[in-house]
Amino acid sequence: MTGFQLEDDYALEVYPRRAINIVRGQDASLWDDKGNEYLDCAAGVGVANVGHANMAVAEALARQAKTLITCPGILYNDQRGRLMQKLVELSPSGLNRVFLCNSGTESVEAAIKFAHKTSGRTGLVAAMRGFHGRTLGALSATFKYRDAFEPLLPDCAFVPLNNIDKLKKAVNETTAAVILEIVQGEGGVRLVEADYLAAARRFCDEQGALLIIDEVQTGFCRTGTLFACERFDLEPDMLCLAKGIAGGVPMGAVLCTDRVQAGIGVHGSTFGGNPLACAAALAAIDFMLDHDLAASARDKGKYFLDRFSGKLPARVREVRQVGLMIGIELKEKATPYLKALLQRRVLALPAGPTVIRLLPPLVITTDQLDAVVEALHAVLSD
Ligand SMILES: *Cc1c(COP(=O)(O)O)cnc(C)c1O
């Protein structure tokens, strides 16, 4: 039986699927079961930053799998300790403590709980169009996908991104935390403004609330710096990480300042901080640093923008690019163009109804980017 039949017969439907059975990857390429090659501008939704089948990650995984895969949080582990140290050393100053989990939504879920525990309050302020995950807590701070699941956490207010006055009105003495992305990913590749972030920091300090920055998608060199908040000199109280952290292996993390309190028994995770994922993360992060993938994202993002914008199709309303996080906003629905791209063997993502989102592995070559630009021009000018 083919992968199609098997999944059609057995999977609970939650995704709109394309009829392609992907069986292998290498760097920024994917292959289907018929041997067709695809240029991957999805990277597993911003996960495979170091490229598919990355040898450094594969070898670290193989080594660790033969050594120790699991180790409960009540015991110490060498890989886990080294990863925590590395994350603290590389992250914005003040973030001194790490909680490890297994996904982006889990990192947000943990951050919300830590914010409640630290502040003794329950209010959340989040941005319209923001995305923070799909578990019930993280979904409460997410703008879309929520209607079928009400009631969620009761005290979550949504404010328009980059409107300082509205933010000021929303943050008060009941606010546990303000949660923001630096570049909204699912929401359409929209960059937060420096003044707005500074205001968010100030309002949180004035009201005794915590500032949670969700870098699940923007972290690990995607936007041209290791963490996107580096470009703003921002010191959040918590930083949520996942997606690219471990080269494709499931992992999430919350980095916290000393102010953030959890306490024994408050939270936990069976798989969180397992030695296998930690070894993969150590290898992936070393690869990013050794190959300066932050500079790659900066340079290649600019390269793409220059090439693509040189001959901007009339259907395009705007291109938003931060490193290799690229949103092409159309004047019409994006889905037909995503399908047409797939026929030209370019895999891209939506971000809201009218935005084509590109999140290629950061190891994508300029030749491959030329091919992506060519396919985009062909499809969008048709
Ligand atoms: C993807 C994403 C999440 C959720 O991560 P999962 O690993 O899918 O649970 C949370 N926040 C942001 C900003 C994301 O892009």
Coordinates of C-alpha atoms and ligand atoms in Angstrom, one line a residue:
M1 CA 0.0 0.0 0.0
T2 CA 1.1 3.5 -0.7
G3 CA 1.5 6.2 1.9
F4 CA -1.6 7.9 0.5
Q5 CA -3.8 5.0 1.1
L6 CA -2.5 4.3 4.5
E7 CA -2.9 7.9 5.7
D8 CA -6.3 8.3 4.1
D9 CA -7.4 5.1 5.8
Y10 CA -6.0 5.7 9.2
A11 CA -5.2 9.4 9.9
L12 CA -7.7 11.6 11.9
E13 CA -8.2 14.5 9.5
V14 CA -6.7 17.7 10.7
Y15 CA -4.6 18.9 7.7
P16 CA -5.6 19.7 4.2
R17 CA -3.1 17.4 2.4
R18 CA -1.5 17.6 -1.0
A19 CA -1.2 14.2 -2.8
I20 CA 2.6 14.0 -2.5
N21 CA 4.3 11.3 -0.6
I22 CA 7.7 12.7 0.7
V23 CA 10.2 10.0 1.5
R24 CA 13.6 11.7 1.7
G25 CA 15.3 15.1 2.2
Q26 CA 18.8 16.6 1.7
D27 CA 19.5 20.2 2.7
A28 CA 16.8 22.3 1.0
S29 CA 15.5 19.5 -1.3
L30 CA 12.8 16.9 -0.7
W31 CA 12.0 13.8 -2.9
D32 CA 8.7 12.0 -3.3
D33 CA 8.3 8.2 -3.7
K34 CA 8.5 8.6 -7.5
G35 CA 11.9 10.3 -7.3
N36 CA 10.7 13.8 -8.1
E37 CA 12.7 16.6 -6.4
Y38 CA 11.1 19.5 -4.7
L39 CA 12.6 22.8 -3.5
D40 CA 11.5 23.0 0.1
C41 CA 10.5 26.6 1.1
A42 CA 8.5 25.2 4.1
A43 CA 11.3 23.4 6.0
G44 CA 8.7 21.5 8.0
V45 CA 7.1 24.8 8.8
G46 CA 10.3 26.6 9.8
V47 CA 11.9 23.6 11.5
A48 CA 14.7 22.3 9.3
N49 CA 16.9 25.5 9.6
V50 CA 20.1 23.4 9.3
G51 CA 18.8 21.5 6.3
H52 CA 17.3 18.1 5.9
A53 CA 19.4 15.0 6.8
N54 CA 22.0 17.3 8.4
M55 CA 25.0 15.1 9.0
A56 CA 26.1 16.7 12.3
V57 CA 22.6 16.3 13.7
A58 CA 22.3 12.7 12.4
E59 CA 25.6 11.7 13.9
A60 CA 24.8 13.3 17.2
L61 CA 21.5 11.4 17.2
A62 CA 23.0 8.1 16.3
R63 CA 25.7 8.5 19.0
Q64 CA 23.2 9.5 21.7
A65 CA 20.7 6.8 20.7
K66 CA 23.4 4.2 21.4
T67 CA 24.3 5.9 24.7
L68 CA 21.1 7.1 26.4
I69 CA 17.7 8.2 25.0
T70 CA 15.7 8.9 28.1
C71 CA 16.4 10.2 31.6
P72 CA 13.8 11.6 33.9
G73 CA 13.9 15.2 35.1
I74 CA 14.5 14.1 38.7
L75 CA 18.0 12.9 37.7
Y76 CA 20.8 14.9 36.1
N77 CA 22.1 14.4 32.6
D78 CA 25.3 15.6 30.8
Q79 CA 23.6 16.5 27.5
R80 CA 20.7 18.4 29.2
G81 CA 23.1 20.4 31.3
R82 CA 25.3 21.4 28.4
L83 CA 22.3 22.4 26.3
M84 CA 20.9 24.6 29.1
Q85 CA 24.2 26.3 29.5
K86 CA 24.5 26.9 25.8
L87 CA 21.0 28.4 25.6
V88 CA 21.6 30.7 28.5
E89 CA 25.0 31.8 27.1
L90 CA 23.5 32.6 23.6
S91 CA 20.3 34.2 24.6
P92 CA 19.6 37.9 25.6
S93 CA 21.1 38.8 29.0
G94 CA 19.0 38.2 32.0
L95 CA 17.6 34.9 30.8
N96 CA 19.3 32.6 33.2
R97 CA 16.9 29.6 33.7
V98 CA 15.7 27.0 31.2
F99 CA 12.7 24.7 31.1
L100 CA 12.8 22.1 28.4
C101 CA 9.7 20.5 26.7
N102 CA 8.8 19.1 23.3
S103 CA 7.1 21.6 21.1
G104 CA 6.2 25.2 20.6
T105 CA 2.8 25.0 22.1
E106 CA 4.2 23.3 25.2
S107 CA 6.7 26.1 25.6
V108 CA 4.0 28.7 25.5
E109 CA 1.8 26.6 27.8
A110 CA 4.6 26.5 30.4
A111 CA 5.3 30.2 30.0
I112 CA 1.6 31.0 30.7
K113 CA 1.7 28.9 33.8
F114 CA 4.9 30.4 35.0
A115 CA 3.5 33.9 34.4
H116 CA 0.4 33.0 36.5
K117 CA 2.6 31.5 39.3
T118 CA 5.0 34.4 39.3
S119 CA 2.5 37.3 39.2
G120 CA -0.4 35.8 41.1
R121 CA -2.6 37.0 38.3
T122 CA -4.3 35.4 35.3
G123 CA -4.7 38.2 32.7
L124 CA -3.0 37.8 29.3
V125 CA -2.6 40.4 26.6
A126 CA -1.8 39.1 23.1
A127 CA -1.7 40.5 19.6
M128 CA -4.4 40.2 16.9
R129 CA -3.2 37.8 14.2
G130 CA -0.8 36.3 16.8
F131 CA -0.2 32.5 16.9
H132 CA 1.1 30.7 20.0
G133 CA 0.0 27.1 19.6
R134 CA -3.0 24.8 19.9
T135 CA -3.1 23.4 23.4
L136 CA -6.0 25.0 25.3
G137 CA -3.7 27.5 27.2
A138 CA -1.6 28.5 24.2
L139 CA -4.7 28.6 22.1
S140 CA -6.2 31.1 24.5
A141 CA -3.5 33.5 23.5
T142 CA -3.9 32.7 19.8
F143 CA -6.1 34.9 17.6
K144 CA -7.4 32.3 15.2
Y145 CA -8.5 28.6 15.4
R146 CA -10.2 29.1 18.7
D147 CA -14.0 29.4 18.1
A148 CA -14.7 25.6 18.2
F149 CA -13.0 25.4 21.6
E150 CA -14.5 28.1 23.7
P151 CA -14.5 28.6 26.6
L152 CA -10.7 29.0 26.9
L153 CA -8.7 30.8 29.5
P154 CA -11.1 33.7 30.5
D155 CA -8.8 36.7 30.8
C156 CA -7.2 37.1 27.4
A157 CA -7.3 40.4 25.6
F158 CA -6.3 40.9 22.0
V159 CA -4.8 44.2 20.8
P160 CA -3.8 45.3 17.3
L161 CA 0.0 44.9 16.7
N162 CA 2.0 48.1 16.8
N163 CA -0.7 50.3 18.3
I164 CA 0.9 51.6 21.5
D165 CA -2.2 53.4 22.8
K166 CA -4.4 50.2 22.7
L167 CA -1.6 48.2 24.3
K168 CA -1.4 50.8 27.2
K169 CA -5.1 50.5 27.8
A170 CA -5.0 46.7 27.8
V171 CA -2.1 46.2 30.3
N172 CA -3.3 46.7 33.9
E173 CA -3.0 45.4 37.5
T174 CA -4.7 42.1 36.5
T175 CA -2.2 41.4 33.7
A176 CA 0.0 38.4 34.3
A177 CA 1.8 38.7 31.0
V178 CA 1.9 40.3 27.5
I179 CA 2.9 37.7 24.9
L180 CA 4.2 38.8 21.5
E181 CA 6.0 37.4 18.4
I182 CA 8.8 39.5 17.0
V183 CA 7.6 38.6 13.5
Q184 CA 4.1 37.2 13.3
G185 CA 4.5 34.0 11.3
E186 CA 1.1 32.3 10.9
G187 CA -0.3 35.9 11.0
G188 CA 1.3 36.8 7.7
V189 CA 5.0 37.7 8.3
R190 CA 4.5 41.0 10.1
L191 CA 7.3 42.6 12.0
V192 CA 6.8 44.2 15.3
E193 CA 8.0 47.8 15.6
A194 CA 10.9 48.8 17.9
D195 CA 8.8 51.5 19.7
Y196 CA 6.0 49.1 20.3
L197 CA 8.3 46.5 21.9
A198 CA 9.9 49.1 24.1
A199 CA 6.4 50.3 25.1
A200 CA 5.4 46.7 25.9
R201 CA 8.5 46.3 28.1
R202 CA 7.7 49.6 29.9
F203 CA 4.0 48.9 30.4
C204 CA 4.8 45.4 31.8
D205 CA 7.3 46.9 34.2
E206 CA 4.9 49.7 35.3
Q207 CA 2.1 47.2 35.9
G208 CA 4.2 44.3 37.3
A209 CA 3.4 42.1 34.4
L210 CA 5.8 39.8 32.6
L211 CA 6.8 40.1 28.9
I212 CA 6.8 36.8 27.1
I213 CA 8.4 36.8 23.6
D214 CA 7.4 33.8 21.4
E215 CA 10.3 33.1 19.2
V216 CA 9.2 29.6 18.3
Q217 CA 9.3 30.5 14.6
T218 CA 11.7 33.4 14.5
G219 CA 14.4 31.8 16.7
F220 CA 17.6 30.0 15.6
C221 CA 18.8 32.3 12.8
R222 CA 15.6 32.4 10.8
T223 CA 15.4 36.2 10.7
G224 CA 19.1 36.9 10.4
T225 CA 20.2 36.9 14.0
L226 CA 20.3 33.9 16.3
F227 CA 17.2 35.3 18.1
A228 CA 15.0 37.9 16.5
C229 CA 14.8 40.0 19.7
E230 CA 18.5 40.7 19.4
R231 CA 17.7 43.3 16.7
F232 CA 15.8 45.3 19.4
D233 CA 18.1 44.9 22.3
L234 CA 15.1 43.6 24.2
E235 CA 15.2 41.8 27.5
P236 CA 12.0 39.7 27.8
D237 CA 11.1 37.9 31.1
M238 CA 10.5 34.7 29.1
L239 CA 11.6 33.5 25.7
C240 CA 9.7 30.6 24.1
L241 CA 11.6 28.5 21.6
A242 CA 11.0 25.3 19.6
K243 CA 10.8 24.7 15.8
G244 CA 14.4 25.0 14.7
I245 CA 16.0 24.3 18.0
A246 CA 17.0 20.7 17.5
G247 CA 17.5 20.3 13.7
G248 CA 14.0 18.8 13.2
V249 CA 13.8 16.7 16.4
P250 CA 10.8 17.7 18.5
M251 CA 11.9 20.0 21.3
G252 CA 10.8 23.2 23.0
A253 CA 12.3 25.5 25.6
V254 CA 11.3 28.4 27.8
L255 CA 14.2 30.7 28.9
C256 CA 13.4 32.8 32.0
T257 CA 14.8 35.6 34.1
D258 CA 15.5 35.1 37.8
R259 CA 12.2 36.9 38.5
V260 CA 10.2 34.0 37.0
Q261 CA 9.2 31.5 39.6
A262 CA 7.9 28.0 39.1
G263 CA 8.8 25.8 42.1
I264 CA 9.0 22.1 42.6
G265 CA 5.9 20.3 41.5
V266 CA 4.5 23.2 39.6
H267 CA 5.2 21.9 36.1
G268 CA 6.9 19.0 34.4
S269 CA 7.3 16.9 31.3
T270 CA 8.1 13.2 30.8
F271 CA 10.0 13.7 27.5
G272 CA 11.2 17.3 28.2
G273 CA 15.0 17.6 28.2
N274 CA 15.5 14.0 27.0
P275 CA 19.2 13.3 26.2
L276 CA 18.4 12.4 22.5
A277 CA 16.7 15.7 21.7
C278 CA 19.3 17.6 23.8
A279 CA 22.2 16.0 21.8
A280 CA 20.4 16.9 18.5
A281 CA 19.9 20.5 19.7
L282 CA 23.6 20.9 20.7
A283 CA 24.7 19.6 17.3
A284 CA 22.1 21.8 15.5
I285 CA 23.1 25.0 17.4
D286 CA 26.8 24.3 16.9
F287 CA 26.2 23.9 13.2
M288 CA 24.3 27.2 13.1
L289 CA 27.1 29.0 14.8
D290 CA 30.0 27.3 12.9
H291 CA 28.3 28.0 9.5
D292 CA 27.0 31.4 10.5
L293 CA 23.5 30.6 9.4
A294 CA 22.4 34.0 10.8
A295 CA 24.5 35.7 8.2
S296 CA 23.2 33.2 5.6
A297 CA 19.6 34.1 6.4
R298 CA 20.4 37.9 6.2
D299 CA 22.3 37.6 2.9
K300 CA 20.1 35.1 1.2
G301 CA 16.9 36.9 2.3
K302 CA 18.2 40.1 0.7
Y303 CA 19.3 38.2 -2.4
F304 CA 15.9 36.8 -2.8
L305 CA 14.2 40.1 -2.3
D306 CA 16.4 41.8 -4.8
R307 CA 15.8 39.1 -7.4
F308 CA 12.1 38.8 -6.8
S309 CA 11.3 42.5 -6.5
G310 CA 13.3 43.3 -9.6
K311 CA 10.2 42.3 -11.6
L312 CA 7.3 42.4 -9.2
P313 CA 4.1 40.7 -10.6
A314 CA 1.1 42.9 -10.6
R315 CA -0.8 40.5 -8.3
V316 CA 1.6 41.2 -5.5
R317 CA 0.5 43.8 -3.0
E318 CA 3.6 43.7 -0.8
V319 CA 6.7 41.6 0.1
R320 CA 7.7 41.4 3.7
Q321 CA 11.1 39.9 4.3
V322 CA 13.1 39.5 7.5
G323 CA 16.1 37.2 6.9
L324 CA 14.7 34.0 5.4
M325 CA 11.2 34.6 6.7
I326 CA 9.4 35.9 3.7
G327 CA 5.8 36.9 3.1
I328 CA 4.4 37.7 -0.3
E329 CA 1.1 39.3 0.1
L330 CA -1.2 39.0 -2.9
K331 CA -4.2 41.0 -3.9
E332 CA -6.1 37.7 -4.0
K333 CA -6.2 34.3 -2.4
A334 CA -2.9 32.5 -2.2
T335 CA -4.0 28.9 -2.3
P336 CA -4.2 28.5 -6.2
Y337 CA -0.7 29.9 -6.4
L338 CA 0.6 27.6 -3.7
K339 CA -0.8 24.7 -5.8
A340 CA 0.7 26.0 -9.0
L341 CA 4.1 26.3 -7.2
L342 CA 3.9 22.7 -6.1
Q343 CA 3.3 21.7 -9.7
R344 CA 6.6 23.4 -10.4
R345 CA 8.1 21.5 -7.5
V346 CA 8.4 24.4 -5.1
L347 CA 6.9 23.8 -1.7
A348 CA 5.7 27.0 0.0
L349 CA 3.3 27.8 2.9
P350 CA 0.3 30.0 3.4
A351 CA 0.2 32.6 6.2
G352 CA -3.4 33.7 6.3
P353 CA -5.6 33.7 3.1
T354 CA -3.6 36.0 0.9
V355 CA 0.0 35.5 1.9
I356 CA 2.6 33.1 0.4
R357 CA 5.1 32.4 3.1
L358 CA 8.6 31.1 2.4
L359 CA 10.6 29.5 5.2
P360 CA 13.4 27.6 3.4
P361 CA 16.2 25.8 5.2
L362 CA 18.9 28.4 5.8
V363 CA 21.3 26.3 3.9
I364 CA 19.4 26.8 0.7
T365 CA 21.8 27.8 -2.1
T366 CA 21.5 31.0 -4.3
D367 CA 21.0 28.7 -7.3
Q368 CA 18.0 27.2 -5.5
L369 CA 16.7 30.7 -4.6
D370 CA 17.0 31.7 -8.3
A371 CA 14.8 28.7 -9.1
V372 CA 12.3 29.7 -6.5
V373 CA 12.2 33.2 -7.8
E374 CA 11.7 31.9 -11.4
A375 CA 8.9 29.6 -10.3
L376 CA 7.2 32.5 -8.4
H377 CA 7.5 34.9 -11.3
A378 CA 6.1 32.2 -13.7
V379 CA 3.2 31.3 -11.4
L380 CA 2.3 34.8 -10.3
S381 CA 2.5 36.4 -13.8
D382 CA 0.4 33.7 -15.5
Ligands
LIG1 C1 4.5 27.0 15.4 C2 4.4 28.0 16.4 C3 3.9 27.6 17.7 C4 3.4 26.2 18.1 O1 4.5 25.3 17.9 P1 4.1 23.7 17.8 O2 5.5 23.1 17.9 O3 3.4 23.5 16.6 O4 3.3 23.4 19.0 C5 3.9 28.6 18.7 N1 4.2 29.9 18.4 C6 4.7 30.3 17.2 C7 5.1 31.7 17.0 C8 4.8 29.3 16.2 O5 5.2 29.7 15.0

